[in-house]
GROMACS .gro file of C-alpha atoms in nm:
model
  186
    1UNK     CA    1   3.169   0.585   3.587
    2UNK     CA    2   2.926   0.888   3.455
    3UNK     CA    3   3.112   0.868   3.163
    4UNK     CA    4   3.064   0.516   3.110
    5UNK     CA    5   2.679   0.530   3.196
    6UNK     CA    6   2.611   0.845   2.963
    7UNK     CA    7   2.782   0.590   2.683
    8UNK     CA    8   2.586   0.341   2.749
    9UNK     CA    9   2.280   0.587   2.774
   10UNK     CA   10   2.348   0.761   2.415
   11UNK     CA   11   2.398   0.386   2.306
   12UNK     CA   12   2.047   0.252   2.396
   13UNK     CA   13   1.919   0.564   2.236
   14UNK     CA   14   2.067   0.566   1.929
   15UNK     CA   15   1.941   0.186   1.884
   16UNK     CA   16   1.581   0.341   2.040
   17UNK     CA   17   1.559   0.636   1.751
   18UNK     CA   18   1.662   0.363   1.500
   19UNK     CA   19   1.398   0.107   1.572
   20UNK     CA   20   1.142   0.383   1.542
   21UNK     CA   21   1.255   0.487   1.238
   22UNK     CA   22   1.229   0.148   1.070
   23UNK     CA   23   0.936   0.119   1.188
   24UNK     CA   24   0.807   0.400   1.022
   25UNK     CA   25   0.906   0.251   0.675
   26UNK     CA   26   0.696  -0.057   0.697
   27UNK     CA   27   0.510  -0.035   0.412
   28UNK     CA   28   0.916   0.164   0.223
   29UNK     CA   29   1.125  -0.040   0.107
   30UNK     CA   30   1.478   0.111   0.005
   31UNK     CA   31   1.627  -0.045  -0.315
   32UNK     CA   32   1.956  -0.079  -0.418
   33UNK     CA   33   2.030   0.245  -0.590
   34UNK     CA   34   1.872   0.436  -0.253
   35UNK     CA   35   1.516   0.470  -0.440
   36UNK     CA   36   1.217   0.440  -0.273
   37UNK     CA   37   1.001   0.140  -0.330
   38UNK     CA   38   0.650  -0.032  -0.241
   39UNK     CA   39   0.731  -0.454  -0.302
   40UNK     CA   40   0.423  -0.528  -0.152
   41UNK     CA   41   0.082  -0.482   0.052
   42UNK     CA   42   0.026  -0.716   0.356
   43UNK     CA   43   0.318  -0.941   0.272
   44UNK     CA   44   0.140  -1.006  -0.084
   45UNK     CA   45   0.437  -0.920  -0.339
   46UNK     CA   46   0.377  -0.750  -0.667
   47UNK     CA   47   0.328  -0.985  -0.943
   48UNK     CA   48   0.263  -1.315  -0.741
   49UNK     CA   49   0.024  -1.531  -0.906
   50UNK     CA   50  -0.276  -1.559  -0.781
   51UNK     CA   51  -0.242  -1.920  -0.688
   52UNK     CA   52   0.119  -1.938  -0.546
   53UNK     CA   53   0.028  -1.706  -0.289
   54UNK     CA   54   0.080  -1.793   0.123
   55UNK     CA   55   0.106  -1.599   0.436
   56UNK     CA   56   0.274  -1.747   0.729
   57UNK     CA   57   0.271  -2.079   0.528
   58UNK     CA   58  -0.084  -2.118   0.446
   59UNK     CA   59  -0.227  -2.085   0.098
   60UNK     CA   60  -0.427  -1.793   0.048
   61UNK     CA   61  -0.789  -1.835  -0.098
   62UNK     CA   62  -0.871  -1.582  -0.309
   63UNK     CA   63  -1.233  -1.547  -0.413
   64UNK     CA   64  -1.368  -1.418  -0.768
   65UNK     CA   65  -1.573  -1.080  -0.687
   66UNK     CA   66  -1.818  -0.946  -0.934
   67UNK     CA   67  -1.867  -0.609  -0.744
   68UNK     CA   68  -1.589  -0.418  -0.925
   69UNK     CA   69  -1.577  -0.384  -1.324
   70UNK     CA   70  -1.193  -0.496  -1.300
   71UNK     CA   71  -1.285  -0.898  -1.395
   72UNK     CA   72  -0.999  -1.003  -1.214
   73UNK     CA   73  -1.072  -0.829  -0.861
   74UNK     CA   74  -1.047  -1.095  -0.557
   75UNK     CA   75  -1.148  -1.077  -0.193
   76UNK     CA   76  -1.020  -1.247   0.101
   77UNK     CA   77  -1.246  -1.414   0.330
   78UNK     CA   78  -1.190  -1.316   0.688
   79UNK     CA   79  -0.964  -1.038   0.552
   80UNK     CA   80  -0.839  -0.810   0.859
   81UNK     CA   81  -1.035  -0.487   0.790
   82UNK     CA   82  -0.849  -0.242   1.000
   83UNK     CA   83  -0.583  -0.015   0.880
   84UNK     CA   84  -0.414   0.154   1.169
   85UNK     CA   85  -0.771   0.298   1.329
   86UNK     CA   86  -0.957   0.297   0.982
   87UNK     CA   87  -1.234   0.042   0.916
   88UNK     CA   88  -1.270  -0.017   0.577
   89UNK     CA   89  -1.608  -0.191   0.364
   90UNK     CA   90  -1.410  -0.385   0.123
   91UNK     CA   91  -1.066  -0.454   0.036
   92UNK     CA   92  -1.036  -0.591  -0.354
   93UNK     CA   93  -0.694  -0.740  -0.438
   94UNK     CA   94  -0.651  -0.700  -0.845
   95UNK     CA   95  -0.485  -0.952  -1.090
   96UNK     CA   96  -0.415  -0.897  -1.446
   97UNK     CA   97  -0.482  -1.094  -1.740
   98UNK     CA   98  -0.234  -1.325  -1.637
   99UNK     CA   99  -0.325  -1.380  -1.301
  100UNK     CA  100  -0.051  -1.118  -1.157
  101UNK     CA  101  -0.094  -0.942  -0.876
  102UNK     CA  102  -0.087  -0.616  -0.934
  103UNK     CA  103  -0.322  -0.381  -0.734
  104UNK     CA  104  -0.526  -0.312  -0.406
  105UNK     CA  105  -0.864  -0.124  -0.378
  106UNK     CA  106  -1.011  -0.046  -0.081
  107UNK     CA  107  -1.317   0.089   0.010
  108UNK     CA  108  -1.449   0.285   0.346
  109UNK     CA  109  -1.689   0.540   0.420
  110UNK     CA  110  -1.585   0.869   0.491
  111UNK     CA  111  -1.720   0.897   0.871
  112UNK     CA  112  -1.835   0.651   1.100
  113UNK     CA  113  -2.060   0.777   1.387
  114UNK     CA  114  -1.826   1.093   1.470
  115UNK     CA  115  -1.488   0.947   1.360
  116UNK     CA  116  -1.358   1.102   1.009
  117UNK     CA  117  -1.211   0.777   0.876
  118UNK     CA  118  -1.106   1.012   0.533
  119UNK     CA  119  -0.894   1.174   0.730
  120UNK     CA  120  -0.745   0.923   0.880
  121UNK     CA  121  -0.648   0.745   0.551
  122UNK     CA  122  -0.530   1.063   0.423
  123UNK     CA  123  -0.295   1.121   0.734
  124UNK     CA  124  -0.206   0.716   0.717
  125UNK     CA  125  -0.069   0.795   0.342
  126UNK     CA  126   0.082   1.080   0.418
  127UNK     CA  127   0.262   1.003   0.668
  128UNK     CA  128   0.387   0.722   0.484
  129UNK     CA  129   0.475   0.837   0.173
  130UNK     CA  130   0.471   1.276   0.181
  131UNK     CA  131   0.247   1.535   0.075
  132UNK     CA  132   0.020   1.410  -0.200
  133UNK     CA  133  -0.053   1.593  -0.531
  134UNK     CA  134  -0.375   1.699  -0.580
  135UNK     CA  135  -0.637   1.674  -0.861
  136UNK     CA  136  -1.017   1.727  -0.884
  137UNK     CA  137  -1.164   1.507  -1.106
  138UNK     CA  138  -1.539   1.459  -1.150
  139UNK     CA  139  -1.772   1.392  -0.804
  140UNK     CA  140  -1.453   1.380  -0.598
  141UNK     CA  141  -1.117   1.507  -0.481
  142UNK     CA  142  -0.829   1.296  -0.512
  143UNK     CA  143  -0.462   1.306  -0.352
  144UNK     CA  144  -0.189   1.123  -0.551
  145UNK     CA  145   0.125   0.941  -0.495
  146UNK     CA  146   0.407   0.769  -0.703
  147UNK     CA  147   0.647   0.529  -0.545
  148UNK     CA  148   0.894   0.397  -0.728
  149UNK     CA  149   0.634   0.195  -0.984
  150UNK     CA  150   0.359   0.185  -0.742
  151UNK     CA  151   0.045   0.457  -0.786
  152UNK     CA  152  -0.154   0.533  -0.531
  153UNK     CA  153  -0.461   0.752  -0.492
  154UNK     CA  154  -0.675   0.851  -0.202
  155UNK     CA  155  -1.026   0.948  -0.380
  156UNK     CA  156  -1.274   1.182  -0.124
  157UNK     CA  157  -1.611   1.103  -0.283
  158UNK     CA  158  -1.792   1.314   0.008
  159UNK     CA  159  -2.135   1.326  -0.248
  160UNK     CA  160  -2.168   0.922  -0.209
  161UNK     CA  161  -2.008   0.928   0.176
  162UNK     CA  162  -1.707   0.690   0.053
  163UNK     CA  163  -1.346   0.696  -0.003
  164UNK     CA  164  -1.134   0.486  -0.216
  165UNK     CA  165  -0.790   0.362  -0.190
  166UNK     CA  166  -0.627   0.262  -0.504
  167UNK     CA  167  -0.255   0.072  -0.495
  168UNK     CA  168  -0.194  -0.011  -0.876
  169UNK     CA  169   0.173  -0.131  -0.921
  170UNK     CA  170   0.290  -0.197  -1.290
  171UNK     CA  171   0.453  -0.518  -1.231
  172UNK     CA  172   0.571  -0.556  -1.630
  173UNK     CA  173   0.753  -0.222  -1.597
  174UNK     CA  174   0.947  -0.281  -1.251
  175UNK     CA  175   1.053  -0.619  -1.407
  176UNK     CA  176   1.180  -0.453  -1.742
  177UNK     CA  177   1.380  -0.210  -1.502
  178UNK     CA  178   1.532  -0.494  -1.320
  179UNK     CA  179   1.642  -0.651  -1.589
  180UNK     CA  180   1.794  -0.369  -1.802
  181UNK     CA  181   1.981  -0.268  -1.437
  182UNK     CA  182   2.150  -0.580  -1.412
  183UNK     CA  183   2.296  -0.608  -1.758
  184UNK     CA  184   2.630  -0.663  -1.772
  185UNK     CA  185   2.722  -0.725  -2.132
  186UNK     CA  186   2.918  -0.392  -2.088
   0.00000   0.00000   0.00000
C-alpha cells in the first residue's frame, strides 16, 4: 500500500514539474530539429498580413500610427498593456512593405512611483530567453538576444527615463530556411 501511494505520489509530481516547465516556455517554441524558436507575440504569428489577422475569432483592427518613423507601425486599440507586472506606454506592432508582420516595439518608462519597471523587463527576458549580450550604444545601454530568427533588444535609455523593447523577426529568412529544409529532390 506505501508502495503504491509513493507511485502514485512521484506520478502526480512528475506531471506537476512538467506543467511548470511548459509553462515556462510560453513565449519558446521548440522546432523540429530541437532549435529554439519565437513563432509569435500574443498569438500574432510572424508574417501574418496585416488584414488576415484574428484572436479568439475576431478580426483584429489595426490602426496606422504616425508616432514611430517605421511607416508601417500599428497600434491596437484597447491593447492589454501589462506584461507580467510591467506597464508599458505603447506597444507598436510593425509590418513591412508588404503588409507582413514582422516586429513588436514597446515602450515603458523606466520607474513608476518606486517600482523599477527596467528591471523587471530585463528579468522578464531573461528569464525567458538567457543572459543577454551586452552593447553600449549612444544615450543608452542595451541587452541583446537572438532566437532562432527573432532579435530582440532591451534598450535602458535612463537619460530620457524610458526603455524600449524591440522584437524584429525576419520573416523572408525563416521562410527561405523552411523551404530549403524540406527539400527532398535528394
Amino acid at each position: 500500500m506505501k508502495k503504491t501511494l509513493l507511485i502514485i505520489l512521484l506520478a502526480i509530481l512528475g506531471i506537476g514539474s512538467g506543467t511548470a516547465q511548459s509553462g515556462k516556455t510560453t513565449f519558446k517554441k521548440v522546432s523540429g530539429d530541437g532549435h529554439y524558436v519565437l513563432a509569435d507575440f500574443r498569438d500574432i504569428k510572424w508574417g501574418s498580413h496585416v488584414d488576415s489577422i484574428y484572436r479568439d475569432g475576431v478580426k483584429l483592427n489595426f490602426i496606422a500610427s504616425n508616432e514611430v518613423t517605421d511607416k508601417n507601425a500599428y497600434v491596437l486599440a484597447n491593447d492589454e498593456m501589462m506584461l507580467g507586472t510591467v506597464l508599458l506606454d505603447k506597444i507598436f506592432y510593425l509590418f513591412n512593405k508588404q503588409g507582413r508582420f514582422t516586429g513588436v516595439l514597446l515602450i515603458g518608462k523606466r520607474q513608476i512611483d518606486e517600482k523599477k519597471q527596467f528591471g523587471e523587463m530585463k528579468y522578464i527576458l531573461t528569464y525567458k530567453f538567457g543572459e543577454p549580450e551586452l552593447r553600449e550604444v549612444p544615450g543608452a545601454v542595451q541587452y541583446y538576444w537572438m532566437v532562432d530568427d527573432v532579435r530582440i533588444t532591451l534598450d535602458d535609455q535612463e537619460s530620457q527615463g524610458i526603455f524600449t523593447v524591440e522584437f524584429y523577426s525576419d520573416y523572408e529568412r525563416s521562410e527561405s530556411k523552411k523551404i530549403n529544409m524540406n527539400i527532398s529532390d535528394f
